[in-house]
Each structure stands twice: as C-alpha cells, then as structure tokens.
Short mmCIF file of C-alpha atoms and ligand atoms in Angstrom, two decimals:
data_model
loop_
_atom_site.label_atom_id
_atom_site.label_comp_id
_atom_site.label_asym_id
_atom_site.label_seq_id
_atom_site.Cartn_x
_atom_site.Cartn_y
_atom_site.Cartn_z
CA UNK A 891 -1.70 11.76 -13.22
CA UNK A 892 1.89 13.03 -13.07
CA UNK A 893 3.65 15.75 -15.51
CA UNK A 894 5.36 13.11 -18.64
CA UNK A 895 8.29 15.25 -18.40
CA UNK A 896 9.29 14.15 -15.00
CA UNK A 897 12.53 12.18 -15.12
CA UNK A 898 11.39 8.72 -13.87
CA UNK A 899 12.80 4.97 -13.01
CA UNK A 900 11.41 2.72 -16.03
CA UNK A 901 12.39 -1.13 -16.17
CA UNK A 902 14.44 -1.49 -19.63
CA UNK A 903 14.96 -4.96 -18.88
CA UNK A 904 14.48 -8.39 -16.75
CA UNK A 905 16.23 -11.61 -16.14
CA UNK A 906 15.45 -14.53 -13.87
CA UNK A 907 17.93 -17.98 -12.81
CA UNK A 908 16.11 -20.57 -10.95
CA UNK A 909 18.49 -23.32 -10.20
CA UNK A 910 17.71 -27.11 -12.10
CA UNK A 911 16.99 -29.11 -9.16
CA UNK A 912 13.50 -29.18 -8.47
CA UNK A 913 12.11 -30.18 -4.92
CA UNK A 914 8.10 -32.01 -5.51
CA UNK A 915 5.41 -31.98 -3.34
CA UNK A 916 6.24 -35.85 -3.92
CA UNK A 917 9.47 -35.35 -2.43
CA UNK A 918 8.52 -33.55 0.82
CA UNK A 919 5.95 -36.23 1.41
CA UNK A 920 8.80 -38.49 1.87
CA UNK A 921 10.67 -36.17 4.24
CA UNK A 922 8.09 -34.55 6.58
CA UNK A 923 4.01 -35.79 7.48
CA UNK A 924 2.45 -33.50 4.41
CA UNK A 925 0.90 -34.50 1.51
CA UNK A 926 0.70 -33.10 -2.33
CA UNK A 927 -3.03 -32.26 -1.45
CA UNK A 928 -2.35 -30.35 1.90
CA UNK A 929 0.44 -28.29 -0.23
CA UNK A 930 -1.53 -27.64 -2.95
CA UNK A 931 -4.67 -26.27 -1.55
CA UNK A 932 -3.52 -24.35 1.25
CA UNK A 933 -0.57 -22.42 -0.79
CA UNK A 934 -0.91 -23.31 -4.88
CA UNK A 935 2.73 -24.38 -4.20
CA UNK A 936 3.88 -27.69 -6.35
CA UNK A 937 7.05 -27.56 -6.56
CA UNK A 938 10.35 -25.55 -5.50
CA UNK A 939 13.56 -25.16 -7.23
CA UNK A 940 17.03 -25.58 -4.78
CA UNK A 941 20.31 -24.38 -5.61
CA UNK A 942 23.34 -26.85 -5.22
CA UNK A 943 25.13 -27.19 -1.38
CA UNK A 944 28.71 -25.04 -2.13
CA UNK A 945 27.17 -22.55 -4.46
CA UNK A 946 25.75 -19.00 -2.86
CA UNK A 947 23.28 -16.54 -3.65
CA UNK A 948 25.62 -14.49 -5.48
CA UNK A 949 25.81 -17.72 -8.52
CA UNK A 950 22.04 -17.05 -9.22
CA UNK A 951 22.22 -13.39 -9.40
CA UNK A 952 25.30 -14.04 -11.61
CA UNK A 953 22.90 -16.17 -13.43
CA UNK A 954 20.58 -13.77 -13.83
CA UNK A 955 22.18 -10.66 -15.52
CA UNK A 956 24.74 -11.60 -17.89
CA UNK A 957 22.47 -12.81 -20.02
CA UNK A 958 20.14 -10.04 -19.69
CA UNK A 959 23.26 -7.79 -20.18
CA UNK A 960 24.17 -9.73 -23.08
CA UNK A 961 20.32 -9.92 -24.55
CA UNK A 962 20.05 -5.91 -24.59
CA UNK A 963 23.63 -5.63 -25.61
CA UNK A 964 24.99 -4.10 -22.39
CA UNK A 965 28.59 -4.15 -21.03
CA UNK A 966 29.08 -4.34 -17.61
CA UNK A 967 30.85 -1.24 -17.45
CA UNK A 968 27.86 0.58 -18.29
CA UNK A 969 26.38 -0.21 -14.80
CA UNK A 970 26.60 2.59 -12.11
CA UNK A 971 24.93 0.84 -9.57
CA UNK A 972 23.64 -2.90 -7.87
CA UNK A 973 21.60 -3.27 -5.19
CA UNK A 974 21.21 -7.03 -4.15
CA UNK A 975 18.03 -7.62 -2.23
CA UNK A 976 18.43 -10.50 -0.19
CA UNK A 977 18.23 -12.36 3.48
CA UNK A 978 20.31 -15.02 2.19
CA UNK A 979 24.00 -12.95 0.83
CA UNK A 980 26.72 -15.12 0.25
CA UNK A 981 28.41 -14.32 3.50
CA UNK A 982 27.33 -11.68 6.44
CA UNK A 983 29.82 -9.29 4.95
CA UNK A 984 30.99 -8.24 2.34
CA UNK A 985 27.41 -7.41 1.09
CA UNK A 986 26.62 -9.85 -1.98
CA UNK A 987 25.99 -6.89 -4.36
CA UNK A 988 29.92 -6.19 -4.13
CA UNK A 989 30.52 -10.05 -4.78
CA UNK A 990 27.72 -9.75 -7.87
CA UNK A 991 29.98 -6.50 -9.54
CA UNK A 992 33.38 -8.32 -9.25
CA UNK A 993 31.76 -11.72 -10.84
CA UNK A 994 29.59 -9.97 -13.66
CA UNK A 995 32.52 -7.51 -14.48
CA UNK A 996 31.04 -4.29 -13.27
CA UNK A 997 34.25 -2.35 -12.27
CA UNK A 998 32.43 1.13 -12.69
CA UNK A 999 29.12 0.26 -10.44
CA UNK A 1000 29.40 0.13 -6.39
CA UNK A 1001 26.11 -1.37 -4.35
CA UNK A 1002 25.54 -2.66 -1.02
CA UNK A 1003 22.42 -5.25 0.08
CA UNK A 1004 19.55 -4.62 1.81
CA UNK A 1005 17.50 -6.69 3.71
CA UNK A 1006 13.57 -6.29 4.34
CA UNK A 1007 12.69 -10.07 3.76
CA UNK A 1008 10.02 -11.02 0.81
CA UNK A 1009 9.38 -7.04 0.73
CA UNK A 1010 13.13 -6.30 -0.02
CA UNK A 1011 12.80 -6.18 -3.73
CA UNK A 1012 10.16 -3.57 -3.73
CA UNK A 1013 11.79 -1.19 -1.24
CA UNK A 1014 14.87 -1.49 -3.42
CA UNK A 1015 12.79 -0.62 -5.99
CA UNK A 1016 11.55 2.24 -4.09
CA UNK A 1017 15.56 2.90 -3.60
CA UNK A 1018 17.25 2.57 -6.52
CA UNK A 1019 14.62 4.52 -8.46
CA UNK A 1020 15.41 7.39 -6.32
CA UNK A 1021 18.96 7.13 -7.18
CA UNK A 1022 18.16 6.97 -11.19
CA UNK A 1023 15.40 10.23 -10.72
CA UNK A 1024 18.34 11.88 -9.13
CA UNK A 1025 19.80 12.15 -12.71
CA UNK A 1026 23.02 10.85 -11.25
CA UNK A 1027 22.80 7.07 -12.03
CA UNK A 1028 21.72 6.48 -15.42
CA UNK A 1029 22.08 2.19 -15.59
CA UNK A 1030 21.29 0.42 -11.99
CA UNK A 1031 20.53 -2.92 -11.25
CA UNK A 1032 17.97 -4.06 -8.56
CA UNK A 1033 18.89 -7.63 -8.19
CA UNK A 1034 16.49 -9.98 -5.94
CA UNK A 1035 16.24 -13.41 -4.87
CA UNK A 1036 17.30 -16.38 -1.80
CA UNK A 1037 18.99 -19.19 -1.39
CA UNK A 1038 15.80 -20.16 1.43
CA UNK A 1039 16.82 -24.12 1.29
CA UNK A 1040 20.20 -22.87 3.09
CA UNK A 1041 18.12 -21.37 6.25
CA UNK A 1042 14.93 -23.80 6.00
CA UNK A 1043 14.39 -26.68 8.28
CA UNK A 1044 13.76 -29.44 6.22
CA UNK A 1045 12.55 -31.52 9.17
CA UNK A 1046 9.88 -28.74 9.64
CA UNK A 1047 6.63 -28.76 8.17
CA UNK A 1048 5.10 -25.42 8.91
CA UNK A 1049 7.84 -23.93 6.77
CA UNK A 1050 10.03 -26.36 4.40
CA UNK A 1051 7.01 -27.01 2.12
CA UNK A 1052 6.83 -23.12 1.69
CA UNK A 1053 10.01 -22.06 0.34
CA UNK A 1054 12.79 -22.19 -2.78
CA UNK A 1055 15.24 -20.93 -4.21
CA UNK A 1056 15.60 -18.15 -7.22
CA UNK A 1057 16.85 -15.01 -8.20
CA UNK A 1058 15.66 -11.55 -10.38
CA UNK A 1059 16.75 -8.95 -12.07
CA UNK A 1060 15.81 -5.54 -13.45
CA UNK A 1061 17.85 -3.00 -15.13
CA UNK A 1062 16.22 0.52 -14.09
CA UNK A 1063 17.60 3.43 -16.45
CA UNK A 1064 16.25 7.21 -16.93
CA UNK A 1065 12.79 7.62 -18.77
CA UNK A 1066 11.55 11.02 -19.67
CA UNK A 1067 8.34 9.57 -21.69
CA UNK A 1068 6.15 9.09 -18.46
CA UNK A 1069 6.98 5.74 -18.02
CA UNK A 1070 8.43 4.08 -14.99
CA UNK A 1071 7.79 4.29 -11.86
CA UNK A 1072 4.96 6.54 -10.60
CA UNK A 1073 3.96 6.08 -7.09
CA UNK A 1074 4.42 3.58 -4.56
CA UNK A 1075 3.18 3.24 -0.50
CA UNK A 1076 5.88 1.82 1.52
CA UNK A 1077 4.99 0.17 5.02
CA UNK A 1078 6.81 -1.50 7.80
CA UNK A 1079 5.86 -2.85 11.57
CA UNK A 1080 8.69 -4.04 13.47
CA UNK A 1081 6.25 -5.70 16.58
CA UNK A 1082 5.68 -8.41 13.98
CA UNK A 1083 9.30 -9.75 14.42
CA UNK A 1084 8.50 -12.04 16.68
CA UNK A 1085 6.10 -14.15 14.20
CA UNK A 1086 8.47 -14.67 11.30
CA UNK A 1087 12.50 -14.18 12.32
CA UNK A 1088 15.62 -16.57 12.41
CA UNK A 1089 16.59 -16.45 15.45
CA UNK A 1090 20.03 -16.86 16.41
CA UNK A 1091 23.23 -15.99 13.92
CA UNK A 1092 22.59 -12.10 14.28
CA UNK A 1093 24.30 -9.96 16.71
CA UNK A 1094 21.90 -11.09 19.63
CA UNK A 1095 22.22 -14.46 19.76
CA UNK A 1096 25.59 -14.93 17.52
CA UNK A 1097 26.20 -18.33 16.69
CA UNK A 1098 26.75 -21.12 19.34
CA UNK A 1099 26.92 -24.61 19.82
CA UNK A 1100 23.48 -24.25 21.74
CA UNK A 1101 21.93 -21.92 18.89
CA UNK A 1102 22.52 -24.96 16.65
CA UNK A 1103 21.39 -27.37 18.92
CA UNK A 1104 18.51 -25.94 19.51
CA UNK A 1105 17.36 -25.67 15.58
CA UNK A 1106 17.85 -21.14 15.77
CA UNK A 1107 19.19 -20.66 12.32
CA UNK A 1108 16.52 -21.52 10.29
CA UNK A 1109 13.60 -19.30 9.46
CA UNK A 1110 10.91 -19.71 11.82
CA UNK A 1111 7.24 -18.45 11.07
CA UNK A 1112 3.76 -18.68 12.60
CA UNK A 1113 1.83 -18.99 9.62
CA UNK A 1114 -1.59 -18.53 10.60
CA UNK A 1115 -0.62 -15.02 11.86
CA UNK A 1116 1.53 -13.74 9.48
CA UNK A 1117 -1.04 -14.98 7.27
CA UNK A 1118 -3.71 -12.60 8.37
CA UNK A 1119 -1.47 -9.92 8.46
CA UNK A 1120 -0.72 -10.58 5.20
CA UNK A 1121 -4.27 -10.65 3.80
CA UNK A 1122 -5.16 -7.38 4.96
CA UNK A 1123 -2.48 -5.20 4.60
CA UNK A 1124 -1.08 -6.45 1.40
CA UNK A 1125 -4.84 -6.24 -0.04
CA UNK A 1126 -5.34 -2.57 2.01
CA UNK A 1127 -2.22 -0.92 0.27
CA UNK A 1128 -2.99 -1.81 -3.17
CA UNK A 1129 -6.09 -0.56 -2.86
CA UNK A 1130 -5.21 2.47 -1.14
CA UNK A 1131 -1.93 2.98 -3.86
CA UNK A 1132 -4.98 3.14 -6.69
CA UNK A 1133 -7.22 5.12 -4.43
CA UNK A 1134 -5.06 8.03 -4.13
CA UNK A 1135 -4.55 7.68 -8.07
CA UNK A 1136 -7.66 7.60 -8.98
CA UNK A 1137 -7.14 4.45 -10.50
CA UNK A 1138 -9.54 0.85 -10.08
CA UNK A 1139 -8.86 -2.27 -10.68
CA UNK A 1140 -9.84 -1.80 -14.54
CA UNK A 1141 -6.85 1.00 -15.14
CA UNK A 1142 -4.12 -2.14 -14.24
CA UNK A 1143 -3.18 -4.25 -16.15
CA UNK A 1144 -1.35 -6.85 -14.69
CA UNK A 1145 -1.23 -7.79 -10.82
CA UNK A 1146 2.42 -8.75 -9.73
CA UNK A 1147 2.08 -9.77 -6.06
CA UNK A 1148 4.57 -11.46 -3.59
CA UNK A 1149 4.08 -15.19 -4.30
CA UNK A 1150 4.02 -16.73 -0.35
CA UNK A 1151 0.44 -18.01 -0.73
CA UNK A 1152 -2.16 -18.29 -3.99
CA UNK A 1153 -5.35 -17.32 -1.12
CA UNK A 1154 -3.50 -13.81 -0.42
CA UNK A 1155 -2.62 -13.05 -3.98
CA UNK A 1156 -6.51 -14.17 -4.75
CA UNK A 1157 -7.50 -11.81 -1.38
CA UNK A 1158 -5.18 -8.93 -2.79
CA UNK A 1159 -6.50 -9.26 -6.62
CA UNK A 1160 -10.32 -9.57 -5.02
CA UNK A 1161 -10.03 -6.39 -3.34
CA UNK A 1162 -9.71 -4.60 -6.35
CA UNK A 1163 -11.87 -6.84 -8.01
CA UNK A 1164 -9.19 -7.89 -10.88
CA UNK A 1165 -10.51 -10.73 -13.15
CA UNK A 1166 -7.96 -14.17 -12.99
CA UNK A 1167 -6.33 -13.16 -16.38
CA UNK A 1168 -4.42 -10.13 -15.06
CA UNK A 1169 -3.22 -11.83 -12.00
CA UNK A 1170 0.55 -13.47 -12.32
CA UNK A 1171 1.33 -16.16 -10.36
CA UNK A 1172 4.00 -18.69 -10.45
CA UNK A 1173 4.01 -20.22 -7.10
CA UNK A 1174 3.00 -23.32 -8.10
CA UNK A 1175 6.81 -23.79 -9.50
CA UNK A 1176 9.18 -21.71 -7.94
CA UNK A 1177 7.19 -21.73 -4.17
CA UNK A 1178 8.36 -18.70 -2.25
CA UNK A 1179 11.15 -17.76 -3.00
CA UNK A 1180 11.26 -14.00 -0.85
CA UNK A 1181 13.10 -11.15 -2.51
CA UNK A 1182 12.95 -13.28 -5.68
CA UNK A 1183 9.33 -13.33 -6.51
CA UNK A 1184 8.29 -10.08 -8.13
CA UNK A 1185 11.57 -10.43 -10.58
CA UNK A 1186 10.84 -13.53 -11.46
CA UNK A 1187 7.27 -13.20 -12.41
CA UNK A 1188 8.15 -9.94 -14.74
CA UNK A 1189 10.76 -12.52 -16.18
CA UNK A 1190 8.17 -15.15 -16.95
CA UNK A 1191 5.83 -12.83 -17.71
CA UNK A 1192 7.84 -10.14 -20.11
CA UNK A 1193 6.63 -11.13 -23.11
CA UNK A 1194 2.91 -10.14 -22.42
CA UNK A 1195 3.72 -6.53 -21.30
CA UNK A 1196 2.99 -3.70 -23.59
CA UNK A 1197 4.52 -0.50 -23.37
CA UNK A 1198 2.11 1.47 -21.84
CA UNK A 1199 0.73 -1.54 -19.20
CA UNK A 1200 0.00 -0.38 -15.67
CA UNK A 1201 1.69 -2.75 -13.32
CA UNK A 1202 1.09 -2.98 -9.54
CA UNK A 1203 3.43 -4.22 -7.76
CA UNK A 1204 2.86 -5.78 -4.19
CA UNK A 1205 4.30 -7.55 -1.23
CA UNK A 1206 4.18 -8.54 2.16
CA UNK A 1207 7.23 -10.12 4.31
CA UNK A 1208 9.22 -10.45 7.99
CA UNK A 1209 8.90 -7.69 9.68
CA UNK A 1210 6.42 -7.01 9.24
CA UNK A 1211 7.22 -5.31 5.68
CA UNK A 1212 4.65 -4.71 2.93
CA UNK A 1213 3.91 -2.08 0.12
CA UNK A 1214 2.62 -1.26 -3.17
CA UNK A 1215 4.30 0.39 -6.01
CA UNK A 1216 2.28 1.03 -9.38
CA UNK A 1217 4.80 1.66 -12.38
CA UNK A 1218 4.30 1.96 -16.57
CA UNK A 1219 5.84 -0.84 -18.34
CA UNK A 1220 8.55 0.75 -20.60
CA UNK A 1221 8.66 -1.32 -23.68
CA UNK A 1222 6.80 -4.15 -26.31
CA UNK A 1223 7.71 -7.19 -26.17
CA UNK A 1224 11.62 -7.84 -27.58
O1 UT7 B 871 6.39 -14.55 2.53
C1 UT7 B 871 6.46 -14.06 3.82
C2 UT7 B 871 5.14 -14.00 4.46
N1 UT7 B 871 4.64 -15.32 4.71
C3 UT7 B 871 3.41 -15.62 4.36
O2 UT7 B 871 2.71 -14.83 3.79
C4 UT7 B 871 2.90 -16.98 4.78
C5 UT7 B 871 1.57 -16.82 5.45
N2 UT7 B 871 1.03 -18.06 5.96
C6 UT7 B 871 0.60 -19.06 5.18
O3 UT7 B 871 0.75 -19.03 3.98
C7 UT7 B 871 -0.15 -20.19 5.83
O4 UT7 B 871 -0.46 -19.83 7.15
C8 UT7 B 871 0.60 -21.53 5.82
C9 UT7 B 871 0.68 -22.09 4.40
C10 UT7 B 871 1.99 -21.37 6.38
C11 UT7 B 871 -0.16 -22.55 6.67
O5 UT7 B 871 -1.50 -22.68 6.20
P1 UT7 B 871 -2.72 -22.53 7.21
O6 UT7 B 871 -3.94 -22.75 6.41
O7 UT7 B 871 -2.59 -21.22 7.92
O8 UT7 B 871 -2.50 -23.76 8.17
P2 UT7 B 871 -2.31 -23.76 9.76
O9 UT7 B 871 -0.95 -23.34 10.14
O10 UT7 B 871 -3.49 -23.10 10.38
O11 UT7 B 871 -2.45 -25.30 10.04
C12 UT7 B 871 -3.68 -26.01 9.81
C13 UT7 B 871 -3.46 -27.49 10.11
C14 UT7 B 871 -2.79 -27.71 11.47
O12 UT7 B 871 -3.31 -28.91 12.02
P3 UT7 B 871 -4.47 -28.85 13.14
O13 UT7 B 871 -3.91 -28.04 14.25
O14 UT7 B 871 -5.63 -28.19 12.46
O15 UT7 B 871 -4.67 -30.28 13.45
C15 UT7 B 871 -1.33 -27.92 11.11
O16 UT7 B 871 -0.66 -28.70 12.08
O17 UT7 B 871 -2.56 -28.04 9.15
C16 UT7 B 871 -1.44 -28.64 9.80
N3 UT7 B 871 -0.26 -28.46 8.96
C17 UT7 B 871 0.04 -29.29 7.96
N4 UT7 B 871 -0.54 -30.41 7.53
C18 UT7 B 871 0.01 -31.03 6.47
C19 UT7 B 871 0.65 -27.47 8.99
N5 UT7 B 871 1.56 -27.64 8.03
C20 UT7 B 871 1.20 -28.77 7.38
C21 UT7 B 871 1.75 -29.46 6.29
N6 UT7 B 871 1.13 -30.58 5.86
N7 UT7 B 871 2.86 -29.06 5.65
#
C-alpha cells in the first residue's frame, strides 16, 4: 500500500443526465428483426435512453454538472479544468469541453476532449488525476458520455439494439488522506480498429455523397470478436491491477465495469470471484452508452459508497482500448 501522505486524485463528487426519451426492447422489435428475448439474454440490455434530434452532447454534460456544482455548493469559477470524454462532441472542432465551460460558466477552467471510445472516461481519469497530483489544478472535471443514437444505424441490428445515450460527471480535487486514486493499468491495441470503427467522416475518408450512400458514418462493430477481446482482457487487467496490489476480490468493494454486455461484466467480476452484490450494473436501462457508463453507475450508485470503499474501475472499447484503475472512495454518503 502507498504512503497516505501522497497528494492524490479523490472523486468529491458525481452527477449523471440521461435524456427522457426512452427507446424499449418493444420498440426496436418494431424497427429491426430482434426480439425483447434475443436483447435481453445476450446483453441484459432493456432499454436505452435517446437525446432529442437538434440537441448535442454538450446539453447532457451541461445537464450533468450544474446541478452537481450546485448540490456541493460550487461556482463555476472554481473549476481549473474539463476534460470531456467523448466520440460523439458537439461538432469535430471546437472540442466539446470548451463548449461545456462557456455553457456551465467556467471562465477560469480551459479543457480539450479526448477520444478512446467506451475506455475514454477511464484514461481521462488516468489524465486528469495527473494534472490534480501535480498540485497545480486543485478543482477538475472529467466529464463522460455519447450521443450514440446520432452515429447508430437504426436499420442495423448487430449494433442499434446495443447503444444509448447519457452523460457523467466527476469532480476530482486534491486529497492528502490516502484517498483517491491509487493505481491503475492502462492498455491499448490499435490492430483492433478494424472490428469496431466508423468509417468514413475522419480525415481518410472525409465525408462524401458515396460515404453516405454507402451507410460509413455510423459505428460499425463485429460483435462476436470484439466480444472475446473483451472478455479476456477486461477480466485479465483487473485481475492483474489487484495482483500487483496484493489485493483479491474480497479487499473491493464495489465492481464498476464498462456496461457493453452483462456476460463480460459477469466474466470480469468471475475472475476475481466477486459475489453479485458488489457488482454495479445498469445496462439494463441506459444500454451502452460508451464514455458514459462508469459516471453514470457512480451516479446511481453514490449513495452506497463509504468513505473508505475500494472501487475498481474497468473498461474495454474501439481500439482496442481497455484498463483498470482501483481508487478509495472519498466520502459517506451526502
Ligand atoms: O463497448 C465497446 C465494446 N463492445 C462490446 O463489448 C460488445 C461486444 N459484443 C457483444 O456484446 C456481442 O457480441 C453482441 C451483443 C454484439 C452480439 O451477441 P453475440 O452473442 O455475440 O451474437 P452473434 O453476433 O454471434 O450473433 C448470434 C446470432 C446470429 O445469427 P446466426 O448466424 O447464429 O443465425 C446473428 O445474426 O444472433 C443473430 N443476431 C440477432 N438476432 C436477433 C445478431 N443480432 C441480433 C439481434 N436480434 N439484434
């Protein structure tokens, strides 16, 4: 275990905005050749929320803070710094994080986005804790979430059953307790592009009438594969981040895993043989929602934390991306 007088990252607060609209199992039986039972059984997914044509990614994130802000009694000029983790910003530039500071009021913070897919809120973890350790930034933001219905093919089964849309927050400040972040295991393989990418909108294959003919900007995923890549690495990291901690499954607490499918959060949770109850998953309402899904389960989940918990975080995305982060919770329930 680390030296407590080590200046670390600790979460101070959360907040969460998923959109009203809710998209049913029901619903996609009526669009695409699925069925309730197919959805439920092979991902744990029910339903999906989806954010409003017009509106952007930047609304939810909006969503999300100010009344976290407001909850902890916060003013947006407090804030030094906001990182937006997303695939779906507002706009290809600006980044979204500079739209987020000018809607929530935060004249003193500057940010920028960063894009890893569903693993993009943990490696801005990994980021933006750096940046608060430093001793520089003392109130940052780590923002996460998608607005997936606006690059999902709804007239595609493999993936529009899959996906929605939500957003979370943190607020990461300074602890010198030992709590906070204590280690994490970062990973990335960029060969697995080519099973989970959108194809055309980039700089490769910029927009065109024949991109959009041919059905390029929408995510497109082959699910078996990235499936087995996700069962093994997402379950190998975690247990290698407790390994080299000298931690097992009965030193954590709680289980917060990327919520893309309820058999590799089960395969993940197995591997370190954690019982049911310390495993949090909300898929079954919010679906996948990528750099949204570890937020928004420490925002449905705050009020169970004690200061003190052990939380491991873990993820697995496009790519390929995955890690595993194990942090202290910072606080009781508020
Ligand atoms: O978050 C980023 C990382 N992404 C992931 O972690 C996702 C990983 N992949 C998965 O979660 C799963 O692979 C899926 C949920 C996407 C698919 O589940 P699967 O058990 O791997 O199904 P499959 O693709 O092997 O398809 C099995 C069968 C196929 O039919 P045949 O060939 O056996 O006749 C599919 O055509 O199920 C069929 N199928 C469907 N049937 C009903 C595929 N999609 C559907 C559907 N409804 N929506």
């Amino acid at each position: 275990m680390n030296s407590t007088k080590k200046t670390r990252a600790a979460i101070k607060a959360v907040g969460g905005y998923v959109p009203p609209e809710i998209l049913s199992n029901a619903d996609l039986e009526k669009m695409v050749d699925t069925t309730d039972e197919w959805i439920t059984t092979r991902t744990g997914i029910k339903e999906r929320h989806i954010l409003a044509p017009g509106v952007g990614t930047s609304e939810m994130a909006v969503q999300a803070i100010l009344p976290m802000l407001e909850k902890n009694n916060i003013d947006p000029l407090e804030i030094d710094f906001v990182l937006c983790c997303t695939i779906t910003g507002d706009m290809i530039f600006p980044a979204t994080a500079n739209v987020i500071c000018d809607k929530i009021g935060a004249k003193n913070a500057w940010g920028f986005d960063l894009a890893a897919a569903c693993s993009g809120f943990l490696y801005g973890m990994e980021v933006a804790s750096k940046l608060v350790e430093s001793g520089k930034y003392k109130k940052v933001l780590v923002v996460g979430g998608d607005k997936m219905s606006s690059i999902i093919d709804y007239t595609d089964r493999n993936t529009c059953i899959i996906f929605g849309d939500g957003m979370g927050c943190v607020l990461l400040e300074p602890d010198e307790e030992g709590y906070g972040v204590q280690d994490s295991i970062l990973r990335s393989d960029g060969s697995g592009r080519e099973f989970l990418h959108q194809k055309a909108g980039g700089s490769l294959r910029p927009p065109s009438h024949e991109s959009i003919d041919a059905r390029e900007h929408y995510v497109y995923q082959e699910g078996k594969t990235v499936f087995k890549f996700a069962v093994t690495n997402m379950a190998d990291v975690t247990a290698e981040l407790l390994e080299r901690n000298g931690m097992t499954g009965d030193n954590v607490n709680w289980l917060v895993a990327h919520q893309a499918n309820l058999r590799i959060i089960d395969a993940t949770a197995q591997r370190i043989k954690l019982p049911e109850d310390k495993v949090l998953v909300n898929i079954s309402r919010y679906g996948n929602t990528t750099n949204g899904t570890l937020p928004l389960l420490m925002w449905d989940f705050e009020k169970q934390f004690k200061k003190g918990d052990n939380l491991i975080l873990s993820t697995f995305g496009g790519g390929f991306t995955w890690g595993s982060m194990w942090l202290r919770w910072a606080y009781d329930p508020k």
